[in-house]
């Protein structure tokens, strides 16, 4: 306990000037903080991510990772910038700024499909603070890539780079090569110890697991305005966002009446989340959200002021409006079961008919999702060995709606789980740090039901639930039953912890199997990588 407190004080003394900086969310990075975030001696609000300036204690914990492997005896500018420091770093009494070049260069081989894969990313990040109340962060990436076979098929089907944006290289000779640009920006204002205001174009995550069934960082970045209030052991978040839907016809700028805007059609979202740390062991969370679409040009609805109240139950307002907007409610919980292990879970209810649930007849509109997991640190008494074991499931048609302009998605991808709905998934993730060496292992097994013989079995959230052929008889993983296996292993050597610059060797084994056939991917990659962003491939 004394060592733990001493460590906190040391980190506080070292990083007080940057306490308000925004820390981009990456599961792999945050998992390495399990010892501090889930200790029996602490009471953090761990389910709201990314962490920003208002939660200064957590920020100091995250900053401690930036010391890994640094050698303060290095004197030359080149060695300091390469191994210890940001490319540009200015720390003054009333402001701080850092700037980095973010490379992500990879070469690999998809042996199963005889494809040479590569990634050529040049990016930047800039962040800092202004006074004691403002903090900011921005990143941008220019990318070209050749992906393995299953990712290429995914991109071609959705015209979306997973979690990023649309592919700019849709025509020409080298259509298998993908080209895209991606950027984020966040401005945060900490008014006082009670309120924080955030304006951004980025992602958000709610939960303690690797997946989230309420709001995850799977899809592309989106514009949002967020208000966070903290009162004692309660933290409350209200957020308003705008999403895009490339599945609907592109708005036509040549419309003779000039009624349409340029670009993809848009929809809006309002989200509320209350996180209550009951004590050092138990936390409970309450979530609700509404998705609504812009109507056509003759009666465009836009931002509905009925949903602007930050402290009202959204489902009630949706009913009062007489609307058919998409409401989702949820619960979260975590309990520190023992000194180095925490159990957690989520429940999402999209639509729910109690009498149909208890009949057990597979009613289509009993749309729900459940998560249960265990995570912790120092597994088997090995210091810095972090672990997670998790189960996720979503019934058919969960997150779907009459149209993709109302579903629980953004940019053709899910706002919750990347597999959409109609699935069961088990996964485990292990992370170990030994000095500059990092080791990562992940295994997934899932079972899901694809559409079969032209019938919609409710997995694809972009497909209207009105296309179903019946009302009863839907069971999870029903349809074309498919088994999914995924193994991911990585070994990395950290060059500069300030922006996670590292050499990384990785390998993927993926199998998707059903009665129609089997698709296998065996891939090895090597590269010079950086940043803390999540790039999901496990679907």
Coordinates of C-alpha atoms in Angstrom, one line a residue:
X1 CA 0.0 0.0 0.0
X2 CA 2.8 2.4 0.9
X3 CA 4.6 1.7 -2.4
X4 CA 1.3 2.3 -4.3
X5 CA 0.8 5.7 -2.7
X6 CA 4.5 6.6 -3.2
X7 CA 4.1 5.7 -6.9
X8 CA 1.1 7.9 -7.2
X9 CA 2.9 10.8 -5.6
X10 CA 5.9 10.4 -7.9
X11 CA 3.7 10.4 -11.0
X12 CA 1.8 13.4 -9.7
X13 CA 5.0 15.4 -9.1
X14 CA 6.4 14.5 -12.5
X15 CA 3.3 15.1 -14.6
X16 CA 1.3 17.8 -12.8
X17 CA 1.8 20.2 -15.7
X18 CA 0.1 17.9 -18.2
X19 CA -2.6 16.6 -15.9
X20 CA -5.4 17.9 -18.1
X21 CA -4.1 16.3 -21.4
X22 CA -6.5 14.2 -23.4
X23 CA -5.4 10.5 -23.6
X24 CA -6.5 8.8 -26.8
X25 CA -8.3 5.5 -26.1
X26 CA -6.7 2.2 -27.1
X27 CA -7.7 -1.0 -25.3
X28 CA -4.2 -2.4 -25.5
X29 CA -2.8 0.7 -23.8
X30 CA -5.5 1.0 -21.1
X31 CA -5.2 -2.7 -20.3
X32 CA -1.7 -2.0 -19.0
X33 CA -3.3 0.2 -16.3
X34 CA -5.3 -2.5 -14.7
X35 CA -3.2 -2.6 -11.6
X36 CA -4.1 1.1 -10.8
X37 CA -7.5 1.4 -12.3
X38 CA -9.0 -1.8 -10.7
X39 CA -7.1 -1.8 -7.4
X40 CA -9.2 -2.3 -4.2
X41 CA -7.6 1.0 -2.9
X42 CA -9.0 3.1 -5.7
X43 CA -12.5 4.2 -6.9
X44 CA -12.1 5.4 -10.5
X45 CA -14.9 5.8 -13.1
X46 CA -13.4 3.3 -15.4
X47 CA -16.3 2.8 -17.8
X48 CA -16.1 6.2 -19.6
X49 CA -13.4 6.5 -22.2
X50 CA -11.3 8.2 -23.3
X51 CA -10.1 9.8 -20.1
X52 CA -9.7 13.5 -20.3
X53 CA -8.6 16.4 -18.0
X54 CA -11.4 16.3 -15.4
X55 CA -10.3 13.0 -14.0
X56 CA -6.8 14.1 -13.1
X57 CA -5.9 11.1 -11.0
X58 CA -6.5 8.7 -13.9
X59 CA -4.6 11.0 -16.2
X60 CA -1.5 10.8 -14.0
X61 CA -1.8 7.0 -14.0
X62 CA -1.8 7.1 -17.8
X63 CA 1.1 9.5 -18.0
X64 CA 3.2 7.0 -16.0
X65 CA 3.3 4.8 -19.0
X66 CA 5.2 7.5 -20.9
X67 CA 8.3 6.7 -18.7
X68 CA 8.7 3.1 -19.7
X69 CA 12.3 2.4 -20.8
X70 CA 13.3 6.1 -20.9
X71 CA 16.9 6.9 -20.1
X72 CA 17.4 10.4 -18.7
X73 CA 21.2 10.2 -19.2
X74 CA 20.8 10.6 -23.0
X75 CA 22.2 14.0 -23.9
X76 CA 22.1 14.2 -27.7
X77 CA 19.1 15.7 -29.4
X78 CA 18.8 12.7 -31.8
X79 CA 18.7 10.0 -29.1
X80 CA 16.4 12.0 -26.8
X81 CA 13.9 12.6 -29.6
X82 CA 14.2 9.0 -30.9
X83 CA 13.9 7.2 -27.5
X84 CA 12.6 9.6 -24.8
X85 CA 10.8 12.7 -25.9
X86 CA 8.1 14.1 -28.2
X87 CA 9.4 15.4 -31.5
X88 CA 8.4 18.9 -30.3
X89 CA 7.6 19.5 -26.7
X90 CA 7.0 22.9 -25.0
X91 CA 6.1 23.1 -21.3
X92 CA 5.4 26.6 -20.0
X93 CA 3.7 27.7 -16.8
X94 CA 0.4 28.7 -18.6
X95 CA 0.5 26.2 -21.6
X96 CA 2.0 23.0 -22.9
X97 CA 2.2 21.6 -26.5
X98 CA 3.6 18.4 -28.0
X99 CA 3.8 17.4 -31.6
X100 CA 4.8 14.0 -33.1
X101 CA 5.2 12.3 -36.5
X102 CA 3.3 9.0 -36.4
X103 CA 4.5 6.4 -38.9
X104 CA 2.8 3.1 -39.4
X105 CA 4.7 1.1 -42.0
X106 CA 4.0 -2.7 -42.3
X107 CA 4.8 -5.5 -44.7
X108 CA 3.2 -8.9 -44.5
X109 CA 1.9 -12.0 -46.2
X110 CA -1.5 -13.6 -46.3
X111 CA -0.2 -17.1 -47.0
X112 CA -3.7 -18.6 -47.3
X113 CA -4.6 -16.4 -50.3
X114 CA -1.0 -15.7 -51.6
X115 CA -1.3 -11.9 -51.0
X116 CA 1.5 -9.6 -50.0
X117 CA 0.0 -7.1 -47.6
X118 CA 1.4 -3.7 -46.7
X119 CA 0.4 -0.5 -44.9
X120 CA 1.9 2.9 -45.6
X121 CA 0.6 5.5 -43.1
X122 CA 2.0 8.9 -42.4
X123 CA 0.4 10.7 -39.5
X124 CA 0.7 13.3 -36.9
X125 CA -0.5 14.1 -33.4
X126 CA -0.6 17.4 -31.6
X127 CA -1.9 17.9 -28.1
X128 CA -1.5 20.1 -25.1
X129 CA -3.1 22.4 -22.5
X130 CA -3.9 26.1 -22.3
X131 CA -4.0 27.4 -18.8
X132 CA -5.6 25.0 -16.2
X133 CA -8.9 24.6 -18.0
X134 CA -8.4 23.9 -21.7
X135 CA -6.9 20.9 -23.3
X136 CA -6.8 19.8 -26.9
X137 CA -5.8 16.8 -29.1
X138 CA -5.7 16.2 -32.8
X139 CA -4.4 13.5 -35.1
X140 CA -4.4 12.9 -38.8
X141 CA -3.4 10.1 -41.1
X142 CA -2.8 9.7 -44.8
X143 CA -3.0 6.0 -45.7
X144 CA -2.5 3.5 -48.5
X145 CA -2.7 -0.2 -48.0
X146 CA -3.1 -3.7 -49.4
X147 CA -5.1 -5.8 -46.9
X148 CA -5.5 -9.5 -46.5
X149 CA -8.3 -11.2 -48.3
X150 CA -11.1 -11.1 -45.7
X151 CA -10.5 -7.4 -44.9
X152 CA -10.5 -6.6 -48.6
X153 CA -13.8 -8.3 -49.1
X154 CA -15.2 -6.4 -46.1
X155 CA -14.1 -3.1 -47.5
X156 CA -15.4 -3.8 -51.0
X157 CA -18.8 -4.8 -49.6
X158 CA -19.2 -1.8 -47.3
X159 CA -16.9 0.7 -49.0
X160 CA -15.5 1.5 -45.6
X161 CA -12.0 0.9 -44.1
X162 CA -12.8 -0.7 -40.8
X163 CA -13.3 2.0 -38.1
X164 CA -12.0 4.7 -40.5
X165 CA -13.7 6.2 -43.6
X166 CA -14.6 5.3 -47.2
X167 CA -12.1 4.0 -49.7
X168 CA -11.0 6.6 -52.2
X169 CA -9.6 4.0 -54.6
X170 CA -12.7 2.4 -56.0
X171 CA -11.9 2.4 -59.7
X172 CA -8.8 1.9 -61.8
X173 CA -6.2 -0.8 -62.2
X174 CA -5.2 -1.4 -58.6
X175 CA -8.6 -1.6 -57.0
X176 CA -7.3 -4.0 -54.3
X177 CA -5.1 -1.2 -53.0
X178 CA -6.9 1.0 -50.6
X179 CA -6.5 4.7 -50.1
X180 CA -8.0 6.9 -47.3
X181 CA -7.4 9.8 -45.0
X182 CA -8.5 10.0 -41.4
X183 CA -8.5 12.7 -38.7
X184 CA -9.7 13.4 -35.2
X185 CA -9.8 16.5 -33.1
X186 CA -11.0 17.1 -29.5
X187 CA -11.2 20.4 -27.5
X188 CA -11.9 20.0 -23.8
X189 CA -12.9 22.7 -21.2
X190 CA -12.8 21.8 -17.5
X191 CA -15.0 24.5 -15.9
X192 CA -14.5 23.4 -12.4
X193 CA -14.2 20.2 -10.4
X194 CA -17.9 19.4 -11.2
X195 CA -18.3 20.1 -15.0
X196 CA -16.3 19.3 -18.1
X197 CA -17.4 20.3 -21.7
X198 CA -15.9 18.5 -24.7
X199 CA -16.3 19.3 -28.4
X200 CA -14.8 16.8 -30.8
X201 CA -14.7 14.7 -33.9
X202 CA -13.6 11.4 -32.5
X203 CA -14.9 8.2 -30.9
X204 CA -16.3 7.3 -27.5
X205 CA -16.5 4.1 -25.4
X206 CA -18.7 3.0 -22.5
X207 CA -17.8 -0.1 -20.5
X208 CA -15.0 -2.0 -18.8
X209 CA -14.6 -4.7 -21.4
X210 CA -12.8 -5.2 -24.7
X211 CA -16.2 -5.0 -26.5
X212 CA -19.1 -2.6 -25.6
X213 CA -22.7 -3.5 -26.3
X214 CA -23.7 0.1 -25.5
X215 CA -21.3 2.4 -27.3
X216 CA -17.9 1.4 -28.7
X217 CA -15.1 2.7 -30.8
X218 CA -15.7 0.3 -33.7
X219 CA -17.1 2.8 -36.3
X220 CA -15.6 5.9 -37.9
X221 CA -15.1 9.1 -35.9
X222 CA -18.1 11.5 -35.6
X223 CA -18.8 15.0 -34.4
X224 CA -20.1 15.3 -30.9
X225 CA -20.6 17.6 -27.9
X226 CA -20.4 16.1 -24.5
X227 CA -21.1 17.4 -21.0
X228 CA -19.7 15.5 -18.1
X229 CA -20.6 16.2 -14.5
X230 CA -19.0 14.7 -11.4
X231 CA -20.6 14.9 -7.9
X232 CA -19.0 12.8 -5.3
X233 CA -19.0 9.2 -6.4
X234 CA -21.3 9.8 -9.3
X235 CA -20.2 10.8 -12.8
X236 CA -22.8 11.7 -15.4
X237 CA -22.4 12.1 -19.2
X238 CA -24.7 13.7 -21.7
X239 CA -23.7 13.6 -25.4
X240 CA -25.2 14.7 -28.7
X241 CA -23.7 13.4 -31.9
X242 CA -24.2 13.3 -35.7
X243 CA -23.6 10.2 -37.7
X244 CA -23.5 9.4 -41.5
X245 CA -25.1 6.7 -43.5
X246 CA -23.4 5.8 -46.8
X247 CA -26.0 3.0 -47.4
X248 CA -28.7 5.5 -48.4
X249 CA -28.5 7.4 -51.6
X250 CA -26.0 10.2 -51.6
X251 CA -27.6 13.6 -51.4
X252 CA -27.8 15.0 -54.9
X253 CA -26.3 18.5 -55.3
X254 CA -28.0 18.7 -58.8
X255 CA -31.5 18.6 -57.3
X256 CA -33.4 21.3 -59.3
X257 CA -35.1 22.7 -56.2
X258 CA -31.8 22.9 -54.3
X259 CA -33.3 21.1 -51.3
X260 CA -30.5 18.8 -50.5
X261 CA -27.0 19.2 -49.0
X262 CA -23.9 17.6 -50.3
X263 CA -22.6 14.3 -49.0
X264 CA -24.1 11.2 -47.3
X265 CA -27.4 11.3 -45.5
X266 CA -27.1 12.0 -41.8
X267 CA -28.7 11.0 -38.5
X268 CA -28.5 12.2 -35.0
X269 CA -27.9 10.6 -31.6
X270 CA -28.4 11.6 -28.0
X271 CA -26.7 9.6 -25.2
X272 CA -27.0 9.7 -21.4
X273 CA -24.8 7.6 -19.0
X274 CA -24.6 7.7 -15.2
X275 CA -21.8 5.8 -13.5
X276 CA -22.1 5.4 -9.7
X277 CA -19.2 4.1 -7.7
X278 CA -21.1 2.6 -4.8
X279 CA -17.9 1.8 -2.9
X280 CA -14.4 0.7 -3.7
X281 CA -15.6 -2.6 -5.0
X282 CA -19.0 -2.0 -6.7
X283 CA -20.0 0.3 -9.6
X284 CA -23.3 0.5 -11.4
X285 CA -24.1 2.3 -14.6
X286 CA -27.3 3.4 -16.3
X287 CA -27.5 4.2 -20.0
X288 CA -30.0 5.4 -22.5
X289 CA -29.8 6.7 -26.1
X290 CA -32.0 7.9 -29.0
X291 CA -31.1 7.7 -32.7
X292 CA -33.2 9.8 -35.1
X293 CA -32.9 10.6 -38.8
X294 CA -33.2 13.8 -40.8
X295 CA -36.4 13.7 -42.7
X296 CA -36.6 14.6 -46.4
X297 CA -36.0 18.0 -47.7
X298 CA -39.7 19.1 -47.5
X299 CA -39.8 18.6 -43.8
X300 CA -36.3 18.3 -42.6
X301 CA -36.2 17.6 -38.9
X302 CA -32.5 18.1 -38.1
X303 CA -31.4 18.4 -34.5
X304 CA -34.5 17.8 -32.3
X305 CA -34.5 20.2 -29.4
X306 CA -36.7 17.8 -27.4
X307 CA -33.6 15.7 -26.9
X308 CA -31.4 18.5 -25.7
X309 CA -32.3 18.3 -22.0
X310 CA -29.3 16.5 -20.5
X311 CA -31.1 15.0 -17.5
X312 CA -34.3 13.5 -18.8
X313 CA -35.1 9.9 -19.7
X314 CA -34.9 9.9 -23.5
X315 CA -37.4 7.0 -24.1
X316 CA -40.1 9.0 -22.4
X317 CA -39.5 12.0 -24.7
X318 CA -39.5 9.7 -27.7
X319 CA -42.9 8.5 -26.7
X320 CA -44.2 12.0 -26.0
X321 CA -43.1 13.0 -29.5
X322 CA -45.3 10.3 -31.0
X323 CA -42.2 9.3 -33.0
X324 CA -40.7 6.0 -34.1
X325 CA -37.1 6.9 -33.3
X326 CA -34.7 4.2 -32.2
X327 CA -34.4 4.0 -28.4
X328 CA -31.8 1.9 -26.6
X329 CA -31.4 1.5 -22.8
X330 CA -28.7 -0.4 -20.9
X331 CA -27.1 -1.2 -17.6
X332 CA -23.5 -1.7 -16.6
X333 CA -21.9 -3.2 -13.5
X334 CA -18.5 -4.1 -12.2
X335 CA -17.4 -5.7 -8.9
X336 CA -13.8 -6.1 -7.7
X337 CA -14.1 -9.7 -6.8
X338 CA -10.6 -10.1 -5.4
X339 CA -7.4 -8.0 -5.1
X340 CA -6.4 -8.5 -8.8
X341 CA -9.6 -9.4 -10.5
X342 CA -12.8 -7.6 -11.4
X343 CA -16.0 -9.0 -12.9
X344 CA -18.0 -6.7 -15.1
X345 CA -21.1 -6.9 -17.4
X346 CA -23.5 -5.0 -19.6
X347 CA -27.2 -5.4 -20.6
X348 CA -28.6 -3.7 -23.6
X349 CA -32.3 -3.6 -24.4
X350 CA -33.3 -2.4 -27.8
X351 CA -36.9 -3.6 -27.7
X352 CA -38.5 -5.8 -25.1
X353 CA -41.8 -7.6 -24.7
X354 CA -41.9 -9.3 -21.3
X355 CA -44.7 -11.7 -22.1
X356 CA -42.9 -12.9 -25.2
X357 CA -39.6 -13.3 -23.4
X358 CA -41.0 -15.7 -20.9
X359 CA -42.9 -17.7 -23.5
X360 CA -39.5 -18.5 -25.1
X361 CA -40.9 -18.6 -28.6
X362 CA -38.2 -16.6 -30.3
X363 CA -40.1 -13.4 -30.8
X364 CA -38.2 -11.2 -33.2
X365 CA -38.7 -8.0 -31.3
X366 CA -37.1 -9.3 -28.1
X367 CA -33.9 -7.4 -29.0
X368 CA -31.3 -7.6 -26.3
X369 CA -27.5 -8.1 -25.7
X370 CA -25.6 -9.3 -22.8
X371 CA -21.9 -9.1 -21.7
X372 CA -20.1 -10.8 -18.9
X373 CA -16.4 -10.7 -18.2
X374 CA -13.4 -11.0 -15.9
X375 CA -10.3 -8.8 -16.1
X376 CA -7.3 -8.1 -13.9
X377 CA -3.6 -8.0 -13.4
X378 CA -0.6 -10.0 -12.1
X379 CA -2.2 -13.3 -13.3
X380 CA -0.6 -16.3 -11.7
X381 CA 1.4 -13.9 -9.5
X382 CA 3.3 -12.7 -12.5
X383 CA 3.8 -8.9 -12.3
X384 CA 2.5 -6.9 -15.2
X385 CA 0.6 -9.9 -16.7
X386 CA -2.8 -8.4 -17.5
X387 CA -5.7 -10.6 -18.6
X388 CA -9.3 -10.5 -19.8
X389 CA -11.9 -13.2 -20.4
X390 CA -15.2 -12.1 -21.9
X391 CA -18.5 -13.4 -23.3
X392 CA -20.8 -11.3 -25.5
X393 CA -24.1 -12.2 -27.2
X394 CA -26.8 -10.3 -29.0
X395 CA -30.2 -11.7 -30.2
X396 CA -31.3 -11.4 -33.8
X397 CA -32.3 -8.0 -35.0
X398 CA -30.8 -6.2 -32.0
X399 CA -29.6 -2.7 -33.1
X400 CA -31.6 -2.9 -36.4
X401 CA -34.5 -0.6 -37.4
X402 CA -36.9 0.0 -40.3
X403 CA -34.0 1.7 -42.2
X404 CA -30.3 2.1 -41.8
X405 CA -30.9 5.8 -41.1
X406 CA -32.4 4.8 -37.8
X407 CA -30.3 1.8 -36.9
X408 CA -27.6 1.8 -34.1
X409 CA -24.8 2.4 -36.5
X410 CA -22.5 4.9 -38.1
X411 CA -20.8 4.9 -41.5
X412 CA -22.2 1.4 -42.3
X413 CA -20.6 0.0 -39.1
X414 CA -22.0 -0.8 -35.7
X415 CA -21.9 1.6 -32.8
X416 CA -21.8 -1.4 -30.5
X417 CA -20.3 -4.8 -31.4
X418 CA -18.6 -5.3 -34.8
X419 CA -20.5 -8.6 -35.4
X420 CA -23.8 -6.7 -35.3
X421 CA -26.4 -9.1 -33.9
X422 CA -27.4 -12.7 -33.9
X423 CA -24.1 -14.0 -32.4
X424 CA -22.4 -15.5 -29.4
X425 CA -18.7 -14.7 -28.7
X426 CA -16.1 -15.8 -26.3
X427 CA -12.7 -14.0 -26.2
X428 CA -9.6 -13.7 -24.1
X429 CA -6.8 -11.1 -24.2
X430 CA -3.4 -11.2 -22.4
X431 CA -0.9 -8.4 -22.2
X432 CA 2.6 -8.5 -20.7
X433 CA 5.3 -5.8 -20.5
X434 CA 8.9 -6.5 -19.6
X435 CA 10.9 -3.3 -19.9
X436 CA 10.7 -2.2 -23.5
X437 CA 9.4 -5.6 -24.7
X438 CA 5.7 -6.1 -25.1
X439 CA 3.8 -9.3 -25.6
X440 CA 0.1 -9.5 -26.7
X441 CA -2.1 -12.6 -27.2
X442 CA -5.8 -12.8 -28.2
X443 CA -8.2 -15.6 -28.9
X444 CA -11.8 -15.4 -30.1
X445 CA -14.5 -18.0 -30.8
X446 CA -17.9 -16.9 -32.1
X447 CA -20.9 -18.5 -33.5
X448 CA -23.4 -16.5 -35.6
X449 CA -26.2 -16.9 -38.1
X450 CA -25.9 -15.5 -41.6
X451 CA -28.8 -14.9 -44.0
X452 CA -29.9 -18.1 -45.7
X453 CA -32.0 -18.8 -48.8
X454 CA -32.8 -15.1 -49.1
X455 CA -34.2 -14.9 -45.6
X456 CA -33.0 -12.1 -43.1
X457 CA -32.0 -13.8 -39.9
X458 CA -31.1 -10.5 -38.2
X459 CA -27.3 -10.3 -38.1
X460 CA -26.7 -7.4 -40.4
X461 CA -27.8 -4.2 -38.6
X462 CA -27.9 -2.3 -41.9
X463 CA -30.7 -4.5 -43.2
X464 CA -34.3 -3.5 -42.3
X465 CA -36.1 -5.7 -39.9
X466 CA -39.2 -5.3 -42.1
X467 CA -37.6 -7.8 -44.5
X468 CA -38.0 -10.7 -42.0
X469 CA -40.3 -13.5 -43.1
X470 CA -41.8 -14.3 -39.7
X471 CA -42.4 -13.0 -36.2
X472 CA -41.4 -16.1 -34.1
X473 CA -38.8 -18.8 -34.1
X474 CA -35.6 -16.7 -34.0
X475 CA -32.8 -18.1 -31.8
X476 CA -29.4 -16.6 -31.4
X477 CA -27.0 -17.9 -34.1
X478 CA -30.0 -19.1 -36.1
X479 CA -29.8 -19.1 -39.9
X480 CA -26.7 -20.2 -41.7
X481 CA -24.8 -21.3 -38.6
X482 CA -21.2 -20.1 -38.9
X483 CA -18.2 -20.8 -36.6
X484 CA -15.5 -18.2 -36.2
X485 CA -12.0 -18.7 -34.8
X486 CA -9.4 -16.0 -34.4
X487 CA -5.9 -16.0 -32.9
X488 CA -3.7 -12.8 -32.8
X489 CA -0.2 -12.7 -31.4
X490 CA 2.3 -9.8 -31.3
X491 CA 5.8 -9.1 -30.0
X492 CA 7.0 -5.5 -29.9
X493 CA 10.0 -3.6 -28.9
X494 CA 9.2 -0.1 -27.7
X495 CA 11.5 2.7 -29.1
X496 CA 9.7 5.8 -27.7
X497 CA 6.8 5.5 -25.2
X498 CA 5.7 9.1 -25.7
X499 CA 3.9 8.1 -28.9
X500 CA 4.2 4.3 -28.7
X501 CA 6.8 4.0 -31.5
X502 CA 7.8 0.4 -31.7
X503 CA 8.9 -2.4 -33.9
X504 CA 6.2 -5.1 -34.0
X505 CA 6.0 -8.6 -35.3
X506 CA 2.5 -10.1 -35.5
X507 CA 0.6 -13.1 -36.7
X508 CA -3.1 -13.8 -37.3
X509 CA -4.9 -17.1 -37.7
X510 CA -8.6 -16.7 -38.7
X511 CA -11.2 -19.3 -39.8
X512 CA -14.8 -18.8 -40.8
X513 CA -16.6 -22.1 -41.4
X514 CA -20.2 -23.1 -42.3
X515 CA -22.0 -25.6 -44.4
X516 CA -21.2 -23.6 -47.6
X517 CA -17.4 -23.7 -47.1
X518 CA -14.4 -22.6 -45.1
X519 CA -12.4 -19.4 -45.4
X520 CA -8.9 -19.4 -43.6
X521 CA -6.4 -16.6 -43.2
X522 CA -2.9 -17.1 -42.1
X523 CA -1.0 -13.9 -42.0
X524 CA 2.3 -12.5 -40.6
X525 CA 3.2 -8.8 -40.5
X526 CA 6.3 -6.8 -39.4
X527 CA 6.6 -3.1 -39.2
X528 CA 7.5 0.2 -37.5
X529 CA 4.3 1.3 -35.8
X530 CA 3.1 4.1 -33.5
X531 CA 0.0 5.8 -32.0
X532 CA -2.5 4.5 -29.5
X533 CA -5.4 4.0 -31.9
X534 CA -7.5 0.8 -32.1
X535 CA -7.6 -0.9 -35.5
X536 CA -10.0 -3.9 -35.2
X537 CA -9.5 -7.0 -37.3
X538 CA -11.2 -9.6 -35.2
X539 CA -14.5 -10.0 -37.0

